[in-house]
Coordinates of C-alpha atoms and ligand atoms in Angstrom, one line a residue:
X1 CA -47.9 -38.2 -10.4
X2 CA -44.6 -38.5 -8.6
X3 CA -43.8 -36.3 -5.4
X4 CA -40.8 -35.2 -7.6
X5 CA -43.1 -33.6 -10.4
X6 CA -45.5 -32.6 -7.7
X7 CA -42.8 -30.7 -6.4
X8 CA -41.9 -29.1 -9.6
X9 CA -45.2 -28.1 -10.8
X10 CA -45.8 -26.4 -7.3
X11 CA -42.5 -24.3 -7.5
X12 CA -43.7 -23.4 -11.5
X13 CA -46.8 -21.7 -10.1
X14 CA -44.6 -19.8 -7.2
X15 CA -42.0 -19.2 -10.0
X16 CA -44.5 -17.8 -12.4
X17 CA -46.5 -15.6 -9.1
X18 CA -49.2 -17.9 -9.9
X19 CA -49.6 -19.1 -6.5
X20 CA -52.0 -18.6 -3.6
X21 CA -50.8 -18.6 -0.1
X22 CA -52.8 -19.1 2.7
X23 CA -52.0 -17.8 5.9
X24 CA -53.2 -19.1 9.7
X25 CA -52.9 -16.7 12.2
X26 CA -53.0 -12.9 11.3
X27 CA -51.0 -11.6 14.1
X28 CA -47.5 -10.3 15.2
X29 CA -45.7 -13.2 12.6
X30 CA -49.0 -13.5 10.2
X31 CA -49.7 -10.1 9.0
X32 CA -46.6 -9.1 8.2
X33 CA -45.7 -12.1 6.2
X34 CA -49.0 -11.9 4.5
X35 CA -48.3 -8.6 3.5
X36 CA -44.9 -9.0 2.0
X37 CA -46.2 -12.4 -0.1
X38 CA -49.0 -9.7 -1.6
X39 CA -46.4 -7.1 -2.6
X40 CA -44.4 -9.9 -3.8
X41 CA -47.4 -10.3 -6.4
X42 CA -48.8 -13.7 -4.9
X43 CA -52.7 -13.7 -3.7
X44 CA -52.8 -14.2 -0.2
X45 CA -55.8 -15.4 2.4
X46 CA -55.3 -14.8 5.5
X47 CA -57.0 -16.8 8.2
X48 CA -58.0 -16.3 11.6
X49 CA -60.7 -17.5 14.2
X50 CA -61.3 -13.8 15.7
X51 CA -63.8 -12.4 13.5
X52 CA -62.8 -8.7 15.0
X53 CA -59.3 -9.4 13.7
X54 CA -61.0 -10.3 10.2
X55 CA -62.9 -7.4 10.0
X56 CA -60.4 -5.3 10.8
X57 CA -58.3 -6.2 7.9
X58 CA -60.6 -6.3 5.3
X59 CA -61.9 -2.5 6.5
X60 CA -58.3 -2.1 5.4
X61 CA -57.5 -1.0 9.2
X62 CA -54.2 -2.1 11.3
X63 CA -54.1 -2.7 14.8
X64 CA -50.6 -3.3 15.3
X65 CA -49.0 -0.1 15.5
X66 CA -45.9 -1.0 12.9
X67 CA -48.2 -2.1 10.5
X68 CA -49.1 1.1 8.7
X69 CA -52.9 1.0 7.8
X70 CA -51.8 1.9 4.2
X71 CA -50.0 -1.3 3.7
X72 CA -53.0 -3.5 4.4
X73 CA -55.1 -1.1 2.1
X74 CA -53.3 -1.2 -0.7
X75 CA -53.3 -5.2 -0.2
X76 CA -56.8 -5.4 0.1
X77 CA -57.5 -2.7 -2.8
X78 CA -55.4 -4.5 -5.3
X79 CA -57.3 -7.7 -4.3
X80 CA -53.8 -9.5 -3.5
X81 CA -55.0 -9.4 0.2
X82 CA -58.0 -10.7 1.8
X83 CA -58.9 -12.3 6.0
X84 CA -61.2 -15.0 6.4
X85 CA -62.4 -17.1 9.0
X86 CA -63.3 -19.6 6.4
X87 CA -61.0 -22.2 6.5
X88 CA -62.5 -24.3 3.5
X89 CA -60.9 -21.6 1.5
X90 CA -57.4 -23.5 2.6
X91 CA -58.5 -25.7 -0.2
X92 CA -57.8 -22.8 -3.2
X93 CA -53.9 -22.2 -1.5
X94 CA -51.0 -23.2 -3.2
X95 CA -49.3 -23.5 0.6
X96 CA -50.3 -22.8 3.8
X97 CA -48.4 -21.5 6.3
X98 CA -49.2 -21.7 10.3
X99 CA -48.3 -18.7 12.4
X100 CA -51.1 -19.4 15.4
X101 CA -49.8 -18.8 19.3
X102 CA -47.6 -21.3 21.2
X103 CA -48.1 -20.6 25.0
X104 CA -46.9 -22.0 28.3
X105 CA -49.1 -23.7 30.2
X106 CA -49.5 -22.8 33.8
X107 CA -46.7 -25.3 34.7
X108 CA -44.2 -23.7 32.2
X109 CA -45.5 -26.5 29.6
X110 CA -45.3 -26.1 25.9
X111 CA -49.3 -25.5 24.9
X112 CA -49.1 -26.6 21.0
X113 CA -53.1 -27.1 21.1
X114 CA -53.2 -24.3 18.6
X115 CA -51.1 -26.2 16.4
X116 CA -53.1 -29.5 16.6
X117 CA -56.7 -27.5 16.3
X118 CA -54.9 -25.6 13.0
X119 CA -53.5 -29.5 11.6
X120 CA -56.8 -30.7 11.8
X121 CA -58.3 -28.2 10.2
X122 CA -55.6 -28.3 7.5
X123 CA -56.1 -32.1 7.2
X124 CA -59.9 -31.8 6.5
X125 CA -59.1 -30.1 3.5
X126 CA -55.7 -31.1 2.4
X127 CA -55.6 -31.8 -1.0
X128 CA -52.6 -33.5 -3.2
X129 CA -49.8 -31.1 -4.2
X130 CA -49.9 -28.4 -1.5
X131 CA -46.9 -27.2 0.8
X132 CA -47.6 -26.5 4.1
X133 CA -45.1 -24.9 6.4
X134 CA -45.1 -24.5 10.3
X135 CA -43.9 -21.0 11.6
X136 CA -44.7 -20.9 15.4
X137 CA -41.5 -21.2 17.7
X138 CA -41.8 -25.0 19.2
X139 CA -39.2 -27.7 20.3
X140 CA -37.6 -30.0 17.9
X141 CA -39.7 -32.8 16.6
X142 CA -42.8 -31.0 16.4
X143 CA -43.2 -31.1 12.5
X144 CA -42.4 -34.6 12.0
X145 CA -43.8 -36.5 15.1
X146 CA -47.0 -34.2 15.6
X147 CA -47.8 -32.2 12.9
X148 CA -46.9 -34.7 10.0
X149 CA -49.2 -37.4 11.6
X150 CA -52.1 -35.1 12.1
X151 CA -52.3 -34.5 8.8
X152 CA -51.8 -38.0 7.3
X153 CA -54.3 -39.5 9.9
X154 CA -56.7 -36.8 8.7
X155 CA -56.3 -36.3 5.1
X156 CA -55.7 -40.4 4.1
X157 CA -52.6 -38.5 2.0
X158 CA -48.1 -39.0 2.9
X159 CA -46.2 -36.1 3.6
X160 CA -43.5 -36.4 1.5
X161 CA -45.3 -38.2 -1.4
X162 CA -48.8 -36.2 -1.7
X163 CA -48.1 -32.9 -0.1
X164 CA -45.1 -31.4 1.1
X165 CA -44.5 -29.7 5.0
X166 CA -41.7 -27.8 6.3
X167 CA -40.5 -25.9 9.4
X168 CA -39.5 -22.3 9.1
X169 CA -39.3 -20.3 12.2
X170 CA -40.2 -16.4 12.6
X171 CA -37.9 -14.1 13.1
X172 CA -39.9 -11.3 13.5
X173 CA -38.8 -8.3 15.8
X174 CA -41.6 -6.0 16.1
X175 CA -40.4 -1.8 15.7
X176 CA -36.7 -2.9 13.7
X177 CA -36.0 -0.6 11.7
X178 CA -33.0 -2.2 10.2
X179 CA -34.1 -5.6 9.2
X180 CA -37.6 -6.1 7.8
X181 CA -39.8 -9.6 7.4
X182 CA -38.4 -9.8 3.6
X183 CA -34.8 -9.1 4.4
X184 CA -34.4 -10.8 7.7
X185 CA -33.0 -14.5 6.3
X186 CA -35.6 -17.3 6.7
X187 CA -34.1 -20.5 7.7
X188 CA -36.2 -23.8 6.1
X189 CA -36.5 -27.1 6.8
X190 CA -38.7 -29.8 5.0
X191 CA -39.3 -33.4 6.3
X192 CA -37.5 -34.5 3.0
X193 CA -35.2 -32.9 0.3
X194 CA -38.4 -31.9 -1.9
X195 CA -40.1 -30.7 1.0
X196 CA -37.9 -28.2 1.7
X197 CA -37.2 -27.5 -2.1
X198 CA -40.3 -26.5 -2.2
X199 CA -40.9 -24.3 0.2
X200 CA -37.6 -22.5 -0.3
X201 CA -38.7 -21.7 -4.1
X202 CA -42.0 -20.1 -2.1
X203 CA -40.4 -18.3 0.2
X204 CA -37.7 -16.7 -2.1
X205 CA -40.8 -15.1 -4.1
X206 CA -40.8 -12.6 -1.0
X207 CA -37.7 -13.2 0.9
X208 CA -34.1 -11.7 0.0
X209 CA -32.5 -14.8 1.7
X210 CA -34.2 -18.6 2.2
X211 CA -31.5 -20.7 4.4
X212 CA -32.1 -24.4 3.7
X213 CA -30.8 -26.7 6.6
X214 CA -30.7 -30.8 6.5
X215 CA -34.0 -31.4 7.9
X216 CA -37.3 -29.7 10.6
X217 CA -35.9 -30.9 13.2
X218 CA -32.8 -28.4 12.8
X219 CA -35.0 -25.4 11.5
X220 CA -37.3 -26.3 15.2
X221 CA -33.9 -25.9 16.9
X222 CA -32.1 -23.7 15.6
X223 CA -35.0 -21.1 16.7
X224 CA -34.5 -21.9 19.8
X225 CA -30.8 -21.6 20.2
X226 CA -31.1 -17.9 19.1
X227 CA -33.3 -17.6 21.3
X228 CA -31.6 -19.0 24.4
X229 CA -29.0 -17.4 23.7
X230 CA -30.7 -13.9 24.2
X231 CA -32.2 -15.2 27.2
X232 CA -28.7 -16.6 28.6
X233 CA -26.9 -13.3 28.0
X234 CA -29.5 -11.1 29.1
X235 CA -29.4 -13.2 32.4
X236 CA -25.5 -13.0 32.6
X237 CA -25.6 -9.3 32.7
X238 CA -28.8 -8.7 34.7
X239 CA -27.0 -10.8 37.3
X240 CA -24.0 -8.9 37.1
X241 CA -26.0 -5.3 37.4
X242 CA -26.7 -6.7 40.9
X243 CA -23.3 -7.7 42.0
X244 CA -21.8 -4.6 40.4
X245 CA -24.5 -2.8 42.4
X246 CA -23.6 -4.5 45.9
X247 CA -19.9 -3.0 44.8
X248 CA -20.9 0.7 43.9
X249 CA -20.2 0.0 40.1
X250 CA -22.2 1.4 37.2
X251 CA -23.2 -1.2 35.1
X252 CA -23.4 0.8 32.2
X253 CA -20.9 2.1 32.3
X254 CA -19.3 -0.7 32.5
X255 CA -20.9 -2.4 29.4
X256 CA -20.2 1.0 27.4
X257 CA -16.3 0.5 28.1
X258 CA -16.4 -3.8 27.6
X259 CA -18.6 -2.5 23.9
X260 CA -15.5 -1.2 22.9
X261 CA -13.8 -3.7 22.6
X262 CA -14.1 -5.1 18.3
X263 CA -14.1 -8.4 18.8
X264 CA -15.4 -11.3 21.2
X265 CA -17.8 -9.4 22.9
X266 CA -21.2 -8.3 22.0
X267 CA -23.5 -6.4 24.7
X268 CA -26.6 -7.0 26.1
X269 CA -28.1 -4.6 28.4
X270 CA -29.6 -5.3 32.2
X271 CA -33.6 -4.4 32.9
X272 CA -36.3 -5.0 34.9
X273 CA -36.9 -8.7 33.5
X274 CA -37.7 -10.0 30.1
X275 CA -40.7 -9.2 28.1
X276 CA -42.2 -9.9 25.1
X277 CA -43.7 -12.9 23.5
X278 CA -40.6 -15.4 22.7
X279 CA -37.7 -14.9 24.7
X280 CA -39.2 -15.2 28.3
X281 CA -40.7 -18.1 26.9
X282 CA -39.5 -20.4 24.3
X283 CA -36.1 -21.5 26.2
X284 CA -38.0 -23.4 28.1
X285 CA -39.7 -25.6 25.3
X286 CA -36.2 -26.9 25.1
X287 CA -35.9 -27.3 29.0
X288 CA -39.2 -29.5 28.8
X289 CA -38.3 -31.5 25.9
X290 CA -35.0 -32.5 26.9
X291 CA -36.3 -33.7 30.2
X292 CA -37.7 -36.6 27.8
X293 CA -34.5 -37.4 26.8
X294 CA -33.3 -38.0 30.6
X295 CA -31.4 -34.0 30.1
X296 CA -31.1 -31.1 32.2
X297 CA -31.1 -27.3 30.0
X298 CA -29.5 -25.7 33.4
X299 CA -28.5 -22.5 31.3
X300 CA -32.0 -22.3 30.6
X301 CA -33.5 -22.9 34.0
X302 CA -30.9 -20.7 35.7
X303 CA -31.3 -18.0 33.1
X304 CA -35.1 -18.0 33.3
X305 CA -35.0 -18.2 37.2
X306 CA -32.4 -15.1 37.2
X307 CA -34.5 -12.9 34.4
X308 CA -37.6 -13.8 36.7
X309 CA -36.5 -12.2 39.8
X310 CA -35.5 -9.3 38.4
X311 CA -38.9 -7.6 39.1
X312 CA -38.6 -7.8 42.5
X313 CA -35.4 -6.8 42.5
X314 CA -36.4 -3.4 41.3
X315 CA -38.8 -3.8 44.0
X316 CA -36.7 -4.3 46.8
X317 CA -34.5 -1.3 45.4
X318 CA -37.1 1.2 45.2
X319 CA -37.9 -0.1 48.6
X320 CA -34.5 1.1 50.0
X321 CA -34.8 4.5 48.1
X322 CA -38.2 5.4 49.6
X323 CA -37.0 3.7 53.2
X324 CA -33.9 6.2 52.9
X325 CA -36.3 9.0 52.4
X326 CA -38.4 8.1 55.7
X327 CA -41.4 6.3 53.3
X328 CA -42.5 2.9 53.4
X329 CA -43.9 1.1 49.8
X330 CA -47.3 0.9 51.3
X331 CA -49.4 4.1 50.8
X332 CA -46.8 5.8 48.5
X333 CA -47.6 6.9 45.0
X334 CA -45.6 5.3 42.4
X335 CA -45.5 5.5 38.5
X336 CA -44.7 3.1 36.3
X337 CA -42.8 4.7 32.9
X338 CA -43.8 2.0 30.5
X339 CA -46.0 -0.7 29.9
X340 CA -44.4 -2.1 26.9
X341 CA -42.0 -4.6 27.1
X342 CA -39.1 -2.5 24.9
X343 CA -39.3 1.0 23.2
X344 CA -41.6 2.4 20.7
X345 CA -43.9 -0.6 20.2
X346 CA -47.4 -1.5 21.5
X347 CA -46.5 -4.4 22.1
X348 CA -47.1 -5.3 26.6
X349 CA -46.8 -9.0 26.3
X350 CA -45.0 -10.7 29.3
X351 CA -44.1 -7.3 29.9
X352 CA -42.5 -6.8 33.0
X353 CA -44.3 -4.1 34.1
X354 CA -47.1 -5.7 35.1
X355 CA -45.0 -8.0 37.4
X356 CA -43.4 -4.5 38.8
X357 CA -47.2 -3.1 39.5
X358 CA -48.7 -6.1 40.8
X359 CA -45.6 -6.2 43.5
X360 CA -45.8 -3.0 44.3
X361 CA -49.7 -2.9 45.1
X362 CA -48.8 -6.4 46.9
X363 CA -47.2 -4.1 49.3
X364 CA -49.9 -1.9 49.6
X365 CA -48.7 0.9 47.2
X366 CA -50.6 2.8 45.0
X367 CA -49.7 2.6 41.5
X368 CA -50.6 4.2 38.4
X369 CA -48.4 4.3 34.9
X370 CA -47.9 6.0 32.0
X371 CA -47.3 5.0 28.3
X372 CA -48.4 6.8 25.7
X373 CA -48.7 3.8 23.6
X374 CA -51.4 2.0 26.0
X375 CA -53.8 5.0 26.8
X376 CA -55.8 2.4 28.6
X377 CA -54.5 -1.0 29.9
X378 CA -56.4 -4.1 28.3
X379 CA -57.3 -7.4 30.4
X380 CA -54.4 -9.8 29.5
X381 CA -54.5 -13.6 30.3
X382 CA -52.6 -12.6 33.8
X383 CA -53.6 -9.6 34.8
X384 CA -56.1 -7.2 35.4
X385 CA -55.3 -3.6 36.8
X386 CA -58.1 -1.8 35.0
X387 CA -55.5 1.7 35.0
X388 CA -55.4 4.2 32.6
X389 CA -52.3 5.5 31.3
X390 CA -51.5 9.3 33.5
X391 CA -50.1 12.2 30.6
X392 CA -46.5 12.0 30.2
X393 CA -45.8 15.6 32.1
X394 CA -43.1 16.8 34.5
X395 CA -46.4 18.5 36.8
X396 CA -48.0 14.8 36.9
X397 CA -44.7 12.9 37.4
X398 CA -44.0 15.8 40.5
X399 CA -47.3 14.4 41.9
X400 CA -45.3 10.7 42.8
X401 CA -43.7 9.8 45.5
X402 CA -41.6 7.6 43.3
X403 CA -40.9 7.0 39.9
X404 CA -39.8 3.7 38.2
X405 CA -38.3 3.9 34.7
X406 CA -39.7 0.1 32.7
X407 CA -39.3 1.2 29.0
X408 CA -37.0 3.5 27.5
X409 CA -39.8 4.6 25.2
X410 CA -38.5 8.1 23.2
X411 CA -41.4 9.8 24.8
X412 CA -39.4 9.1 28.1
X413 CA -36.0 10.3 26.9
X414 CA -36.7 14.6 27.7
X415 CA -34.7 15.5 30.5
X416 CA -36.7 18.0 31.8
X417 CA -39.3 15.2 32.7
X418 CA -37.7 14.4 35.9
X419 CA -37.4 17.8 37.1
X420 CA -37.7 18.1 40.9
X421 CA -39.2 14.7 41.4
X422 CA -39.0 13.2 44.7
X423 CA -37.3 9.7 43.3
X424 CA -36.6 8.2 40.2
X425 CA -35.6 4.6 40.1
X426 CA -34.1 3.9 36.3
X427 CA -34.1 0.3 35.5
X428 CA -33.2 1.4 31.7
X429 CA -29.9 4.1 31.7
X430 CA -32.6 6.6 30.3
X431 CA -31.5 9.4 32.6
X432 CA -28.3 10.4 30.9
X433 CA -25.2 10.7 33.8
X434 CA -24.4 14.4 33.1
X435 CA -27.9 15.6 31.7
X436 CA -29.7 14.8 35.1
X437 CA -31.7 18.1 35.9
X438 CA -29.6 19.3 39.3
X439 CA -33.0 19.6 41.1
X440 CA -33.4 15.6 41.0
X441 CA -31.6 14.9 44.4
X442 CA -32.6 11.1 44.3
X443 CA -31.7 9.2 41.3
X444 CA -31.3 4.9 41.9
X445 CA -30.2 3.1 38.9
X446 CA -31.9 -0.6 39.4
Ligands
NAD501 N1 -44.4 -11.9 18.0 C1 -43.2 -12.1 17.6 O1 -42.4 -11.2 17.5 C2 -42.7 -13.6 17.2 C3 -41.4 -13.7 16.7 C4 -41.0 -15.0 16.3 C5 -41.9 -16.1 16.5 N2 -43.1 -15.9 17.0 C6 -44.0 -17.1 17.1 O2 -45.0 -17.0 16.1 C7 -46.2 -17.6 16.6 C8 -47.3 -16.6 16.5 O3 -47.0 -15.5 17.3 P1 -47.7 -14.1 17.1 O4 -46.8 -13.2 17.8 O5 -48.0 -13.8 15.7 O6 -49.1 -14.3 17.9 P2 -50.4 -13.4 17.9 O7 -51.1 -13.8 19.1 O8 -50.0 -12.0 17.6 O9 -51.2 -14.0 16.6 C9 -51.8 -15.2 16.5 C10 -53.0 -15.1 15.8 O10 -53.6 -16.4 15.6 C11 -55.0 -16.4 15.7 N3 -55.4 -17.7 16.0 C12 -55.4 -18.4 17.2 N4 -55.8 -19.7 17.1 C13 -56.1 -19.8 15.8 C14 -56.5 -20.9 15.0 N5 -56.8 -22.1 15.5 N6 -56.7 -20.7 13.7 C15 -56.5 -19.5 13.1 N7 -56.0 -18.4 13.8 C16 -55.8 -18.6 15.1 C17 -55.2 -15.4 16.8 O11 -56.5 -14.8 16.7 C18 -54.1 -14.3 16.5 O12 -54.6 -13.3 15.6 C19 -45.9 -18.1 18.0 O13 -45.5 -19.4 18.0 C20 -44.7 -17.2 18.4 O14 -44.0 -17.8 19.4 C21 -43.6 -14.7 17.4

């Protein structure tokens, strides 16, 4: 059979909901994606090598707090919905679809071991006529000159000619409330026209928009771009918050007046550094792969070095404050407002809160936190603090010598929780100019 009717047979089944989709990875990008294909009336496996994880799901239970329990139940009742750890099962999917982490190495180095482990385990079983499609955030090339020839070597079969294989990044953004993972357009790329036919015809089974671009290597990049340029502005204006600092200027204040303006300008907002799990770190996939082709990403390099000292920034501020009040940063009690790395999600990766505590204690301060979405903090690759999260309550807050705002969690938004405190340093405009209770004499913006 030609790769042409191959092609066409494939997007029948997705036409006709016929389909099974097969999903590596049931995380942040997995789950969700799993979820909308079931409610889109396709049946979905997902996969995953922690058997907790697998459990989890099919116990119809969520543990990612966006992800209402109810919506995994229903896909799990209905029998649209299923986890496995069996990967032989890849073999009854229509497409399969890789959503498994992409770290930095120690050295800032793009880790895609999880995406070689995941080909050859794909390869083993690969079978003529299926799609797969690579999700995780990489740098450009990685479809064509890594995955592609993982799964030939493996399978004996040509991409292109007995299966099809695509790049479509993720653009999930965990606690939106405005865009969702089936109305957030997908941007696809195949490694040939029928490739990325293909996969466009499965994705628009659960996708209000599919994007189709000229080839993988654009999709790869294109991810990154957005996410440079995130990076790139956040650095422009956390820089600024310190030079606007230095000249007694409110940096909010000033963003709120520039915001005004309709066109040609679009805000980002200063913090303590960046968090979460792509923009801290996929800039710097590009960084590493264009050093291969002899170039420099300086925007990227100076944007990650300026996000990264932002921690200590906040540091060195609170310093002042407590200096200014006759305390030194060893022995003083100070309370970290936030473990998560933006408001009202669970989620504390690369959160810089945990480069805020670790600095402090460096300097021999005691430090506990609060966030009501981590009552207890979990062992991360990095870190280990063993804390538990204090109540969020003016009487415990009174108890610090200072306090340092990190999210702008709602929880944290009541006035009257910084009441008579001794200091509050606000790395997030969540004391509101004008609302500050009178009895809070020492307020530092940072
Ligand atoms: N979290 C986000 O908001 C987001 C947004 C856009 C892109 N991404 C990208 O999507 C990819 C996945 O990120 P995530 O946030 O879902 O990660 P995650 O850590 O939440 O989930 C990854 C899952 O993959 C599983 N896993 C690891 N190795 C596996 C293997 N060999 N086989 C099967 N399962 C395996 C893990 O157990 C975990 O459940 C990354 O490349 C990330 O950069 C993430």
């Amino acid at each position: 059979m030609t790769s042409f009717s191959l092609g066409e047979q494939l997007q029948d089944r997705f036409l006709e909901r016929a389909a099974c989709i097969g999903i590596i990875g049931q995380g942040y990008v997995g789950l969700p994606l799993a979820l909308i294909f079931a409610d889109a009336g396709l049946r979905v496996i997902g996969f995953d090598t922690d058997p907790v994880k697998v459990d989890c799901l099919n116990a119809g239970q969520s543990f990612i707090k966006h992800i209402g329990p109810e919506r995994i139940r229903s896909g799990v009742d209905s029998g649209a919905y299923r986890a496995t750890g069996a990967f032989d099962e890849l073999e009854q999917c229509d497409a399969i679809l890789i959503c498994v982490p992409t770290p930095l190495g120690p050295h800032r180095e793009p880790d895609n071991s999880f995406i070689h482990r995941t080909g050859r385990e794909i390869a083993k079983r690969l079978r003529p006529g299926q799609l797969v499609v690579l999700e995780s955030t990489t740098y450009p090339g990685t479809t064509t000159q890594e995955l592609l020839p993982i799964l030939q070597d493996g399978s004996g079969l040509i991409g292109g000619r007995d299966f099809f294989l695509a790049f479509s990044p993720e653009r999930e953004d965990p606690g939106r409330g405005d865009y969702t993972t089936r109305t957030i357009p997908k941007i696809v790329g195949g490694i040939d026209e029928t490739s990325t036919r293909v996969a466009v015809s499965m994705y628009s089974t659960a996708i209000s928009k599919v994007v189709p671009v000229s080839s993988s290597a654009i999709a790869e990049s294109a991810k990154l771009l957005e996410n440079i340029f995130r990076s790139v502005n956040i650095a422009l204006v956390n820089e600024l918050k310190t030079v606007f600092d230095a000249m007694g200027i409110d940096v909010w204040e000033v963003i709120e007046a520039a915001k005004t303006k309709p066109f040609g300008y679009m805000p980002f907002y200063p913090g303590p550094g960046l968090g979460g799990h792509c923009i801290p770190l996929d800039p710097f996939f590009l960084s590493w792969k264009a050093a291969e082709h002899g170039r420099w990403a300086r925007f990227v390099e100076l944007a990650g070095e300026i996000n990264t000292s932002m921690p200590e920034w906040v540091v060195g501020k609170t310093a002042d404050a407590l200096n200014d009040q006759g305390k030194s940063v060893k022995g003083s009690r100070i309370l970290i407002l936030g473990l998560a790395y933006k408001p009202n999600v669970d989620d504390d990766r690369e959160s810089p809160s945990y480069e805020l505590i670790s600095a402090l204690m460096k300097r021999g301060a005691i430090v506990d936190y609060c966030d009501p979405y981590f009552p207890r903090m979990a062992r991360t690759r990095k870190w280990d603090f063993g804390l538990e999260s204090v109540p969020c309550r003016n009487d415990i807050f009174r108890s610090y010598d200072a306090i340092v705002v990190a999210t702008a969690h709602d929880e944290f938004k009541d006035q009257n929780l910084y009441r008579e405190l001794r200091l509050v340093v606000d790395t997030r405009n969540i004391l509101v100019p004008g609302r500050i209770p009178a009895e809070t004499p020492w307020l530092v913006r940072a």
